[in-house]
mmCIF file of C-alpha atoms in Angstrom:
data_model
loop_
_atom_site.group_PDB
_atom_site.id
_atom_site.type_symbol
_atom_site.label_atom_id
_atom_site.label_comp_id
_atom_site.label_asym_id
_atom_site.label_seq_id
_atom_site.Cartn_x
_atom_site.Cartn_y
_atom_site.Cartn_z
ATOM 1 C CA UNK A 9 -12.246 -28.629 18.811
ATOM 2 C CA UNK A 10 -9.461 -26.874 17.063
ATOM 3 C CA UNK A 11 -10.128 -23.081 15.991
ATOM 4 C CA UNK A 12 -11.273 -21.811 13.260
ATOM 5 C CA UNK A 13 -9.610 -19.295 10.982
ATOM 6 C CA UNK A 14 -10.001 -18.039 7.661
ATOM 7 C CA UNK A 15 -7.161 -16.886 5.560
ATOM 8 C CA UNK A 16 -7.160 -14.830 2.480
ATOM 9 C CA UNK A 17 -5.207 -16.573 -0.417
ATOM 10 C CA UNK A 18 -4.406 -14.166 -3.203
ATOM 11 C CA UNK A 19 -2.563 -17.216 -5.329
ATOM 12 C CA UNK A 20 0.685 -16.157 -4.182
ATOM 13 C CA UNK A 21 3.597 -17.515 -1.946
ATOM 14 C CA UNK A 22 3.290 -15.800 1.039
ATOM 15 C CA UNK A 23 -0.543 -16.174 1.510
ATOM 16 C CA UNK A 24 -0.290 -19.836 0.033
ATOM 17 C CA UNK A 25 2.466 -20.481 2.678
ATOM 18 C CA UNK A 26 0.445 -18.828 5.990
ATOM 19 C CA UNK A 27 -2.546 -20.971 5.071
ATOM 20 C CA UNK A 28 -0.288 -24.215 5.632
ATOM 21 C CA UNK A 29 1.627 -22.980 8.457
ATOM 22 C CA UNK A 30 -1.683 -22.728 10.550
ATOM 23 C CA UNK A 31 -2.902 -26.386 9.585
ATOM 24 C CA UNK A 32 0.502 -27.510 10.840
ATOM 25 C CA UNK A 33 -0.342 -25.547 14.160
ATOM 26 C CA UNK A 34 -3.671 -26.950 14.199
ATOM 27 C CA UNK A 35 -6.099 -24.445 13.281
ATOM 28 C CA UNK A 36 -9.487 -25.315 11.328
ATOM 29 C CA UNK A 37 -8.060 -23.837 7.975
ATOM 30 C CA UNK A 38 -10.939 -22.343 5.405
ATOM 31 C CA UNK A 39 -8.925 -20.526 2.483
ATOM 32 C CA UNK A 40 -11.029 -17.342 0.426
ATOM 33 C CA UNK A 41 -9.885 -16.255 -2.597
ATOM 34 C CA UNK A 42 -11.225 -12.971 -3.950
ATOM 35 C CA UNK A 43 -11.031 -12.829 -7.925
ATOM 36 C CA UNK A 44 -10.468 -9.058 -8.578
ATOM 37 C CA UNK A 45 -9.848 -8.877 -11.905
ATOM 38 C CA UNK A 46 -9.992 -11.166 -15.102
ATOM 39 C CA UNK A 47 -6.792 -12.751 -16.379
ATOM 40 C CA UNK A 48 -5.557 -14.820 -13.259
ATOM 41 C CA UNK A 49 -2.088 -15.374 -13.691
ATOM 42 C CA UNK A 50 -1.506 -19.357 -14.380
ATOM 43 C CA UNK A 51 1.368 -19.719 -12.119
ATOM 44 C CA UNK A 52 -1.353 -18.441 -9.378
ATOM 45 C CA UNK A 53 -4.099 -20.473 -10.948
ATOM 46 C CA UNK A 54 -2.173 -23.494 -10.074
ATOM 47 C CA UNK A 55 -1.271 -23.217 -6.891
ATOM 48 C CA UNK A 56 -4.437 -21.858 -5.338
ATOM 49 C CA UNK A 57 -5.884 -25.439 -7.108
ATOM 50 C CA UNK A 58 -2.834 -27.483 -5.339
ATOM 51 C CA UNK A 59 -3.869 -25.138 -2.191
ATOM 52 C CA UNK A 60 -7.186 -26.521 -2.572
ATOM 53 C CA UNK A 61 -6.413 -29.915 -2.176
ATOM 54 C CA UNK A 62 -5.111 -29.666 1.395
ATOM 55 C CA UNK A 63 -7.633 -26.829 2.649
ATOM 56 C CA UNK A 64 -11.219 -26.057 1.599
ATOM 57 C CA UNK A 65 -11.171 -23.185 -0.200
ATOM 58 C CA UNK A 66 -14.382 -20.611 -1.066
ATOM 59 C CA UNK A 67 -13.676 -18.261 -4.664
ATOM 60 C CA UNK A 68 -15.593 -15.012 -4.669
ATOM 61 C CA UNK A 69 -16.482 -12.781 -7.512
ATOM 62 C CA UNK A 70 -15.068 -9.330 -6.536
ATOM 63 C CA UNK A 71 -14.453 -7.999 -9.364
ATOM 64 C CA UNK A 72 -16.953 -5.055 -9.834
ATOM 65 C CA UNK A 73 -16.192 -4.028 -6.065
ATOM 66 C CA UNK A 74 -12.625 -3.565 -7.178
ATOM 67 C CA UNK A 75 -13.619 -1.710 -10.002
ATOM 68 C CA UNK A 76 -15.817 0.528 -8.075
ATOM 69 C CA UNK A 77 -14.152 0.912 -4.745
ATOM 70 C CA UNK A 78 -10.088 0.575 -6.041
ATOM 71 C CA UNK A 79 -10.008 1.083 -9.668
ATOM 72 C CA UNK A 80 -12.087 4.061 -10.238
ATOM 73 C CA UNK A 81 -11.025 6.017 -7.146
ATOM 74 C CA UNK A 82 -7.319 5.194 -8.006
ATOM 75 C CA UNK A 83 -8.213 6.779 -11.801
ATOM 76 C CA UNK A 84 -10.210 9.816 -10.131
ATOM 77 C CA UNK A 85 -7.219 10.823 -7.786
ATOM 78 C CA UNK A 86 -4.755 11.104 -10.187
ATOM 79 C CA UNK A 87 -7.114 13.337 -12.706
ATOM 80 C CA UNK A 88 -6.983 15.389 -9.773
ATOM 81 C CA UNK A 89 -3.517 15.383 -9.871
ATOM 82 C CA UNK A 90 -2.909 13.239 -6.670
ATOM 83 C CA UNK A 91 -0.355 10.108 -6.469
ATOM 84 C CA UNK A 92 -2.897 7.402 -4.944
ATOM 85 C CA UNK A 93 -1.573 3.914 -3.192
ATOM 86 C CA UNK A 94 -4.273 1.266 -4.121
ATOM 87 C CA UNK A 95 -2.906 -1.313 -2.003
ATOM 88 C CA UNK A 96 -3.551 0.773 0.933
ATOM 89 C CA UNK A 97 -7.413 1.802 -0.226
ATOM 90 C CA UNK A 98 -8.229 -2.110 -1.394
ATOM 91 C CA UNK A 99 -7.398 -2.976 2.116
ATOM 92 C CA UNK A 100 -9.488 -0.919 3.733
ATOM 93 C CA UNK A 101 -11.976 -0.505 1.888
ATOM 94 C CA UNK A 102 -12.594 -4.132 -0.141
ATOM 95 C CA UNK A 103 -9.820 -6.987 1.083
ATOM 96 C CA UNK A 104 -10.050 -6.793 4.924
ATOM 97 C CA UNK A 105 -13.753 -6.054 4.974
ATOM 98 C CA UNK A 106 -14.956 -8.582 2.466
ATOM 99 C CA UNK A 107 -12.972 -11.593 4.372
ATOM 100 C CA UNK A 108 -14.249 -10.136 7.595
ATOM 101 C CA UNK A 109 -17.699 -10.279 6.126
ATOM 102 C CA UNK A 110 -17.747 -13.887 5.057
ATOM 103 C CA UNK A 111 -15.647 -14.841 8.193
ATOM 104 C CA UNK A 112 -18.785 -13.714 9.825
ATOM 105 C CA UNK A 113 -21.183 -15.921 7.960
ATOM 106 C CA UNK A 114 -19.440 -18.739 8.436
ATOM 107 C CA UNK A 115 -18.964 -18.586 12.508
ATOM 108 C CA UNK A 116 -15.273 -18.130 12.326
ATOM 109 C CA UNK A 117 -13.685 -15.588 14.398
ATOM 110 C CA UNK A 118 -10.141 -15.077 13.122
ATOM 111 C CA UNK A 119 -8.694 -14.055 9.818
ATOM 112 C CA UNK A 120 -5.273 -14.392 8.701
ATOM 113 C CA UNK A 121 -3.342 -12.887 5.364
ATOM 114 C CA UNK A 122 0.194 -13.421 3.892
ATOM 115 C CA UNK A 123 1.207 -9.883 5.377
ATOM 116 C CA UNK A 124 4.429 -8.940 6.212
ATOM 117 C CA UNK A 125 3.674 -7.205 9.617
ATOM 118 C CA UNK A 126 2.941 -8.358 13.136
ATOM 119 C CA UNK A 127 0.211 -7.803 15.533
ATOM 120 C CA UNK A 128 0.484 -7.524 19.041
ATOM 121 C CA UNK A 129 -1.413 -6.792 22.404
ATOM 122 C CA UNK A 130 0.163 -4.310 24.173
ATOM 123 C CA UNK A 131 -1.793 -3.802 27.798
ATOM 124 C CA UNK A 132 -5.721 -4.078 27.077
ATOM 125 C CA UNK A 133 -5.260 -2.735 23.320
ATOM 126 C CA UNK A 134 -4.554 -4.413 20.086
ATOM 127 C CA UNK A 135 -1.471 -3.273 17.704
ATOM 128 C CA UNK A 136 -0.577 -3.550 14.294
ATOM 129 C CA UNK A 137 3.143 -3.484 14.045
ATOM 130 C CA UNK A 138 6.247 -3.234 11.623
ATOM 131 C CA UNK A 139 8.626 -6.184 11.685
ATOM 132 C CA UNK A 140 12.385 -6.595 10.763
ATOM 133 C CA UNK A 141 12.019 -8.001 7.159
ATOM 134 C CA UNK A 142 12.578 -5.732 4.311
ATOM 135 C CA UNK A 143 9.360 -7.103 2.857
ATOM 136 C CA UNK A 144 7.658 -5.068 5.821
ATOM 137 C CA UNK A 145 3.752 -4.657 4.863
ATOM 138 C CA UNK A 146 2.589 -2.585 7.454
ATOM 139 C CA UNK A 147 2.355 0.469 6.082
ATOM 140 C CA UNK A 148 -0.105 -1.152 3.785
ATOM 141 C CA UNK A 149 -2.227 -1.640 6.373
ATOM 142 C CA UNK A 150 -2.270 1.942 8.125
ATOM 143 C CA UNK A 151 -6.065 2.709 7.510
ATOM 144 C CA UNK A 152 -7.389 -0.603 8.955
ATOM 145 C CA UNK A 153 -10.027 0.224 11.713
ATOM 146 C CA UNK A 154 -9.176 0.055 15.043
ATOM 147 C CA UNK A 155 -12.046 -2.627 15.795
ATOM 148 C CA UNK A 156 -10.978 -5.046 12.627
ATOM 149 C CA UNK A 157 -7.245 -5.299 14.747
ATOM 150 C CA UNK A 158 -8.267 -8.139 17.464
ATOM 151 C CA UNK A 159 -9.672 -11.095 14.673
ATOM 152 C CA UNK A 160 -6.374 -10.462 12.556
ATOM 153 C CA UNK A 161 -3.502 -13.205 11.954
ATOM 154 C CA UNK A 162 -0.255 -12.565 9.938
ATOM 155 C CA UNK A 163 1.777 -15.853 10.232
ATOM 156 C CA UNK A 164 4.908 -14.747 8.879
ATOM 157 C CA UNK A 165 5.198 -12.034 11.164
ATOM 158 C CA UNK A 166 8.727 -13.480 11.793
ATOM 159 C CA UNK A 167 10.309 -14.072 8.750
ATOM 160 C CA UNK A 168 13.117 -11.871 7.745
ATOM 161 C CA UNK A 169 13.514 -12.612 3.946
ATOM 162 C CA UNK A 170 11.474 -14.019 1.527
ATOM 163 C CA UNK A 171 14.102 -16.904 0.676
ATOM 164 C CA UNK A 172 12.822 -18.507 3.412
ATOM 165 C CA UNK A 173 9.466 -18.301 2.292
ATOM 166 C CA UNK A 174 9.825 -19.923 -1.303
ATOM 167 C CA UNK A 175 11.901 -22.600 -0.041
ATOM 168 C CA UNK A 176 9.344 -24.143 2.734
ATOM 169 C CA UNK A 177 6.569 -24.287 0.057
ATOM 170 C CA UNK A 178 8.877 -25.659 -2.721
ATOM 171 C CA UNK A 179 9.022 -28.316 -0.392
ATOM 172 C CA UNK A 180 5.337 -28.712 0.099
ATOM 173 C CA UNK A 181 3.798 -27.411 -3.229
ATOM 174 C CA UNK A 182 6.852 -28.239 -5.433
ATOM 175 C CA UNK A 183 9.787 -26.056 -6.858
ATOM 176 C CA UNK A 184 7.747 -24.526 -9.505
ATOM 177 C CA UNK A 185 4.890 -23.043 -7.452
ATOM 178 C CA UNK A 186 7.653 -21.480 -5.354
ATOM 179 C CA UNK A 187 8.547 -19.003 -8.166
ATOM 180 C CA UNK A 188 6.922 -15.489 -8.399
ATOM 181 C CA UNK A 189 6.603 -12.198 -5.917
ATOM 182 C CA UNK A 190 4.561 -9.603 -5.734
ATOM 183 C CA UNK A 191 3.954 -7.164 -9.009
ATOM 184 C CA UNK A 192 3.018 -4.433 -7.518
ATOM 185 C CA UNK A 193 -0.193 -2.485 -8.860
ATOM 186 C CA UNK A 194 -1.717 -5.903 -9.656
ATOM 187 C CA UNK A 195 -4.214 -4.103 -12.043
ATOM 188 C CA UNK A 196 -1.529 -3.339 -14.052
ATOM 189 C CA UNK A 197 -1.167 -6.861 -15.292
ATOM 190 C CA UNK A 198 2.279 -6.715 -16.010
ATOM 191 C CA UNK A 199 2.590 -3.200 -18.121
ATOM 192 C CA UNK A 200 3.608 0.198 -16.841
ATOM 193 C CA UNK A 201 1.430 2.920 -14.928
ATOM 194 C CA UNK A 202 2.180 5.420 -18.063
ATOM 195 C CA UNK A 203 0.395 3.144 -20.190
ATOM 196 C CA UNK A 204 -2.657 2.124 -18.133
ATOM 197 C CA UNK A 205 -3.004 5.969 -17.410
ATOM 198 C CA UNK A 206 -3.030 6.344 -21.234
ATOM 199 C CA UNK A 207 -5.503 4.287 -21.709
ATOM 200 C CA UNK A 208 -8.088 4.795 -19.330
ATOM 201 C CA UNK A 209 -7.748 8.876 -18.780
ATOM 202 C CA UNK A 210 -8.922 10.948 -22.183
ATOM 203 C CA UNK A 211 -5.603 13.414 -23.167
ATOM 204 C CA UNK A 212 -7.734 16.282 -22.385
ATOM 205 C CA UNK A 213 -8.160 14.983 -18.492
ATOM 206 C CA UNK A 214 -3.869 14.804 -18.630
ATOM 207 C CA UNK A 215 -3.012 18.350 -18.019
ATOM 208 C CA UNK A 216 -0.995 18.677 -21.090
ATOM 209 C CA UNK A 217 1.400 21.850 -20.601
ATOM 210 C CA UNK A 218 5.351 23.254 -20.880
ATOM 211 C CA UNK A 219 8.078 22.870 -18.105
ATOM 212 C CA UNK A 220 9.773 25.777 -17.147
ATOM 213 C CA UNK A 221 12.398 26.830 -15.084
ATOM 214 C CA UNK A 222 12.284 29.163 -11.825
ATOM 215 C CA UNK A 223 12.914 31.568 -13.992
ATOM 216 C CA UNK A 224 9.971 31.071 -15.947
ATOM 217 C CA UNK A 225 12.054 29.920 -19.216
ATOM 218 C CA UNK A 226 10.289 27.603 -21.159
ATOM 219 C CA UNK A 227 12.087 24.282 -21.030
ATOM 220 C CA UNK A 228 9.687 22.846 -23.768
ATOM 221 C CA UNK A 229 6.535 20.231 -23.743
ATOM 222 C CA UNK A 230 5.288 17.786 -21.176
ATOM 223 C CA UNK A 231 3.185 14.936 -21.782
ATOM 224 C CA UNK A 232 0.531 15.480 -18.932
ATOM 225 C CA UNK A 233 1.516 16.435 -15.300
ATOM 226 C CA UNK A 234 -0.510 13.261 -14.013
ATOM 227 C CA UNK A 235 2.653 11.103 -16.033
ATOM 228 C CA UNK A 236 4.801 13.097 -13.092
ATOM 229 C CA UNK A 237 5.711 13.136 -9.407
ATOM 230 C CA UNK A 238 7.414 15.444 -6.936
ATOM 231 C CA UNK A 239 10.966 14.571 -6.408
ATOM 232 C CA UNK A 240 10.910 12.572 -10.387
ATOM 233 C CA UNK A 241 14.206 12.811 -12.243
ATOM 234 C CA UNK A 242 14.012 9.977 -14.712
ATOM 235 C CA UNK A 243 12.559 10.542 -18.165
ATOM 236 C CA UNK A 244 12.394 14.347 -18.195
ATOM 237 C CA UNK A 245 14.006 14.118 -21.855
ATOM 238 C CA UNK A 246 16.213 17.294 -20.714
ATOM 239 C CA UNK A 247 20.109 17.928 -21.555
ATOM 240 C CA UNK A 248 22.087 19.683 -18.956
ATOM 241 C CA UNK A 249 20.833 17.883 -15.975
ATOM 242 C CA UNK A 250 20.217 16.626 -13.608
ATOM 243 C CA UNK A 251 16.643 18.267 -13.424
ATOM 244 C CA UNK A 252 14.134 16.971 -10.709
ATOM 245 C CA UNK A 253 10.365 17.988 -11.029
ATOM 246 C CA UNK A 254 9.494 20.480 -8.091
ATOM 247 C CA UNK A 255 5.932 20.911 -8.466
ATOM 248 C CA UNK A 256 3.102 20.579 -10.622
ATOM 249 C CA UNK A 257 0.983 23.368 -11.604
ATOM 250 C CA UNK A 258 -2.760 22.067 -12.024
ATOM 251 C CA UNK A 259 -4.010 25.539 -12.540
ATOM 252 C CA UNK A 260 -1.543 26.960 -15.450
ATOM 253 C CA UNK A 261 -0.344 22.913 -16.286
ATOM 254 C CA UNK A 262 2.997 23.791 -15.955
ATOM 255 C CA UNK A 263 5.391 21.488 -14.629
ATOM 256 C CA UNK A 264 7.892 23.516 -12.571
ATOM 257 C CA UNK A 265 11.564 21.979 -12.648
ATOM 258 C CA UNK A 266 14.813 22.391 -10.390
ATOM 259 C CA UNK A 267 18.348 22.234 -11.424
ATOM 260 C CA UNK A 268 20.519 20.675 -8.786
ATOM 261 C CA UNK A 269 19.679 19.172 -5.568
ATOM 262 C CA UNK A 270 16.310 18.097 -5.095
ATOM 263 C CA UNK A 271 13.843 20.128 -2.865
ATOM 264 C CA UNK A 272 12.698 18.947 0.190
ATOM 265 C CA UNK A 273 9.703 19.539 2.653
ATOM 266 C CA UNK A 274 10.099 19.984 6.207
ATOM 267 C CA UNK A 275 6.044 19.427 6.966
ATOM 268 C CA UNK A 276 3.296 17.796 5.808
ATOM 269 C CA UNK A 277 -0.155 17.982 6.346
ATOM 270 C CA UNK A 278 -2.546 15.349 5.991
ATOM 271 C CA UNK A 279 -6.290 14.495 5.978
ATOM 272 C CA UNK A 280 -8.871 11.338 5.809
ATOM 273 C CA UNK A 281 -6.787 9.991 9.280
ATOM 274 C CA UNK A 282 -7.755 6.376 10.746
ATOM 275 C CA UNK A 283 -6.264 6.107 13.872
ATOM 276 C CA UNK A 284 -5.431 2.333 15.458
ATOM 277 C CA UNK A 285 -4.400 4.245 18.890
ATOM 278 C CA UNK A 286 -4.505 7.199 20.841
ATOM 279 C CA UNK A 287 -2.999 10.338 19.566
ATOM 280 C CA UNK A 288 -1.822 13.633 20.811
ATOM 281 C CA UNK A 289 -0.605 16.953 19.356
ATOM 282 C CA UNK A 290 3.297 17.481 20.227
ATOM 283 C CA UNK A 291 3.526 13.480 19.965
ATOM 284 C CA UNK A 292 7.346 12.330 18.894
ATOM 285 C CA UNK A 293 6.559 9.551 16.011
ATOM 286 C CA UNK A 294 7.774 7.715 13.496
ATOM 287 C CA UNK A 295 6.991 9.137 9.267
ATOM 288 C CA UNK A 296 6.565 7.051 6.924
ATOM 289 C CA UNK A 297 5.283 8.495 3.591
ATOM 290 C CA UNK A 298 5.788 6.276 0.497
ATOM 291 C CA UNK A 299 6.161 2.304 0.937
ATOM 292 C CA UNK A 300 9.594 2.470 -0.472
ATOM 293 C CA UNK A 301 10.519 4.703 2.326
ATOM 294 C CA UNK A 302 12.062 4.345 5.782
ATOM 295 C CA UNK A 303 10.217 5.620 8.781
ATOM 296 C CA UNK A 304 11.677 8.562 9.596
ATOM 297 C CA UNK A 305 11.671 10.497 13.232
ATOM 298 C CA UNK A 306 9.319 13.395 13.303
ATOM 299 C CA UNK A 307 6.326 14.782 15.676
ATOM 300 C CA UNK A 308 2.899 15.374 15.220
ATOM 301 C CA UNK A 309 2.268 19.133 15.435
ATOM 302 C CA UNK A 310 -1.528 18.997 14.764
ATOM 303 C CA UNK A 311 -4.676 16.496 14.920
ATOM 304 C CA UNK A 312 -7.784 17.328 14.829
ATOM 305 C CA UNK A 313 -11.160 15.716 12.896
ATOM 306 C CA UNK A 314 -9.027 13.341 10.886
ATOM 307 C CA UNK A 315 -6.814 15.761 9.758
ATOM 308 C CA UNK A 316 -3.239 17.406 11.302
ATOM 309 C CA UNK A 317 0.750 18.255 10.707
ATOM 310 C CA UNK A 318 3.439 16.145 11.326
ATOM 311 C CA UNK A 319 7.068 17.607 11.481
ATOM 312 C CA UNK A 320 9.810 15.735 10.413
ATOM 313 C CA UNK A 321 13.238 16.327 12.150
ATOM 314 C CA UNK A 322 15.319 15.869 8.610
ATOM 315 C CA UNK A 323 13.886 17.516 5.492
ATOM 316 C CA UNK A 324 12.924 14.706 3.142
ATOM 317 C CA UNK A 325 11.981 14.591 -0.762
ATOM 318 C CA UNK A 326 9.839 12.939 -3.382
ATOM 319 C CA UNK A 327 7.027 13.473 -1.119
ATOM 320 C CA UNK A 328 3.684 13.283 -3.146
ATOM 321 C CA UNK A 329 0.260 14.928 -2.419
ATOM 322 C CA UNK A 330 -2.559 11.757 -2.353
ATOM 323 C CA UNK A 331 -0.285 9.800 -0.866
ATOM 324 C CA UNK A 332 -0.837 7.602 2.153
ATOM 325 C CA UNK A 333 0.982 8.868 5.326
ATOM 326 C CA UNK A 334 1.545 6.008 8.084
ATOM 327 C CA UNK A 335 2.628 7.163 11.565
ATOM 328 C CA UNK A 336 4.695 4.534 14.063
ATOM 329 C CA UNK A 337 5.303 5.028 17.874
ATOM 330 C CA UNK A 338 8.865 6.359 18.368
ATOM 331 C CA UNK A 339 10.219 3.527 20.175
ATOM 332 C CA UNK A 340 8.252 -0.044 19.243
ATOM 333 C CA UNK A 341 7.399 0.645 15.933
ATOM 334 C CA UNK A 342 3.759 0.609 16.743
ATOM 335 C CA UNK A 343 1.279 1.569 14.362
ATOM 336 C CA UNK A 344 -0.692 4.696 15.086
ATOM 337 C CA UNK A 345 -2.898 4.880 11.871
ATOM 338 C CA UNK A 346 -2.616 7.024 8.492
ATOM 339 C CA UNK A 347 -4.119 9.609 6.410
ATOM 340 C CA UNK A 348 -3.474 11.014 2.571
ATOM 341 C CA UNK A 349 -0.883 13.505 2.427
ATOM 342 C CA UNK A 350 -2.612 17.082 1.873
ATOM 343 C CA UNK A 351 -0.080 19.434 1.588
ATOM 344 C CA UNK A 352 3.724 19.966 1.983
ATOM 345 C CA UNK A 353 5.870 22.444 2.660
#
């Protein structure tokens, strides 16, 4: 009897693509599509209908979990002034667990996503890890329980570029339902963060304050310091640049600017940690703290309770408070876990 797997299909490529790919190997394929939102793109629509005719496929209602558990924590981190990832909160805390959850009541052990990452047994413990492909997902997945890590499946562990990708299911799907990539922020539906922030925080929750100098000069209005990030040099509206925002003053709502060369943080603190393996104060690691940036080399200085210091050998900028911190082994690109950046200095 072949085994069983069930595989999260968003209505994209990649996930589209890895349900396929086990068939072909001979797994028992069940597809589960989670609706989170209204408004399903067509393109999607389509192909998770042309999906359905070569895989049985079960559609479930999510949409006020989203809401509750990505949507609303996403809108009450940044009136708090914090720079949230929602990718990395829905996986933990709705994606992962839901599929798990109806994996279990239908008997079927394994579950498999269109994630770009790889996991691995190293010895008698079970890895998450990064893979060569710029695409690389696995910071995404850096608060995923330690326990979820053995039932998990990522089929295109090995691909390298997403060319690839399109072109094997243009040949099975069609050319058409090869088009398309991620969107990012898929709650966005297309427009920008600014606006969706507009519309869903009142002006009075926006901080609403001057920029000034380190001199204290007044460099004029701002439109709300959650509109900002650390590190952000684009659409200041200031002559006689380049000016980079600093910091953001929650307390006065100013919005502190430098002149020049960016500032940069040596060490940064983190809380809210869910570790994958076994961590030590003093460990050499890997520091990863956006998804648009590199790992970087650095070494855990403190851990404790969920929360600890990580030092990073280079100073490094644009680092944002709220944001999700993922820590790799030094030399395999293992995944240790990840917490939300605290505090940086």
């Amino acid at each position: 009897m072949s085994e069983k797997i069930l595989v999260g299909v968003s209505g994209g490529v990649d996930s589209a693509l890895s349900a396929l790919r086990l068939r072909d190997l001979g797994y028992d394929v069940t597809a589960a599509h989670l609706l989170l939102k209204d408004g399903e793109d067509p393109t999607d629509r389509l192909r998770l209908e042309r999906l359905a005719q070569h895989v049985p496929m079960h559609r479930l209602d999510c949409r006020k979990q989203f809401g509750d558990r990505v949507v609303q924590p996403f809108l009450d981190a940044y009136r708090k002034g914090l720079t949230p990832n929602p990718c990395v909160i829905c996986n933990a805390s709705l994606k992962f667990r839901v599929l798990l959850e109806l994996a279990d009541r239908l008997g079927i052990e394994k579950v498999a996503t269109g994630h770009y990452a790889r996991v691995l047994k190293r010895g008698n413990r079970w890895a998450i890890a990064r893979t060569p492909s710029p695409k690389d997902q696995t910071y995404m997945l850096c608060r995923l329980p330690y326990e979820w890590l053995p039932r998990l499946c990522f089929p295109l562990s090995a691909e390298r570029d997403k060319t690839g990708v399109k072109n094997e299911l243009a040949s099975r799907l069609g050319g058409r339902l090869a088009q398309g990539d991620s969107q990012g922020i898929c709650f966005l539906e297309g427009g920008s963060l600014e606006r969706f922030l507009e519309d869903h925080i009142a002006s009075e929750e926006r901080h609403i304050g001057r920029m000034v100098d380190h001199d204290g000069k007044d460099l004029g209005p701002h439109r709300g310091l959650i509109f900002y990030t650390e590190g952000q040099r684009r659409g200041l509206g200031l002559s006689r640049g380049p000016w980079f925002v600093e910091r953001r003053d929650f307390t006065n709502d100013r919005l502190l600017l430098s002149h020049g060369t960016e500032a940069t943080v040596g060490t940064i603190s983190f809380e809210n940690a869910v570790w994958q393996q076994e961590v030590r104060a003093g460990q050499e690691c890997l520091v990863q703290y956006c998804y648009r940036a590199r790992p970087v080399p650095g070494r855990l200085t403190d851990c404790h309770d969920g929360c600890g210091a990580v030092k990073l050998r280079k100073p490094a900028g644009s680092v944002s408070i709220g944001q999700a911190l993922a820590l790799y082994d030094g030399t395999e690109y293992i995944l240790l876990g990840g917490g939300f950046i605290k505090y940086m200095e």
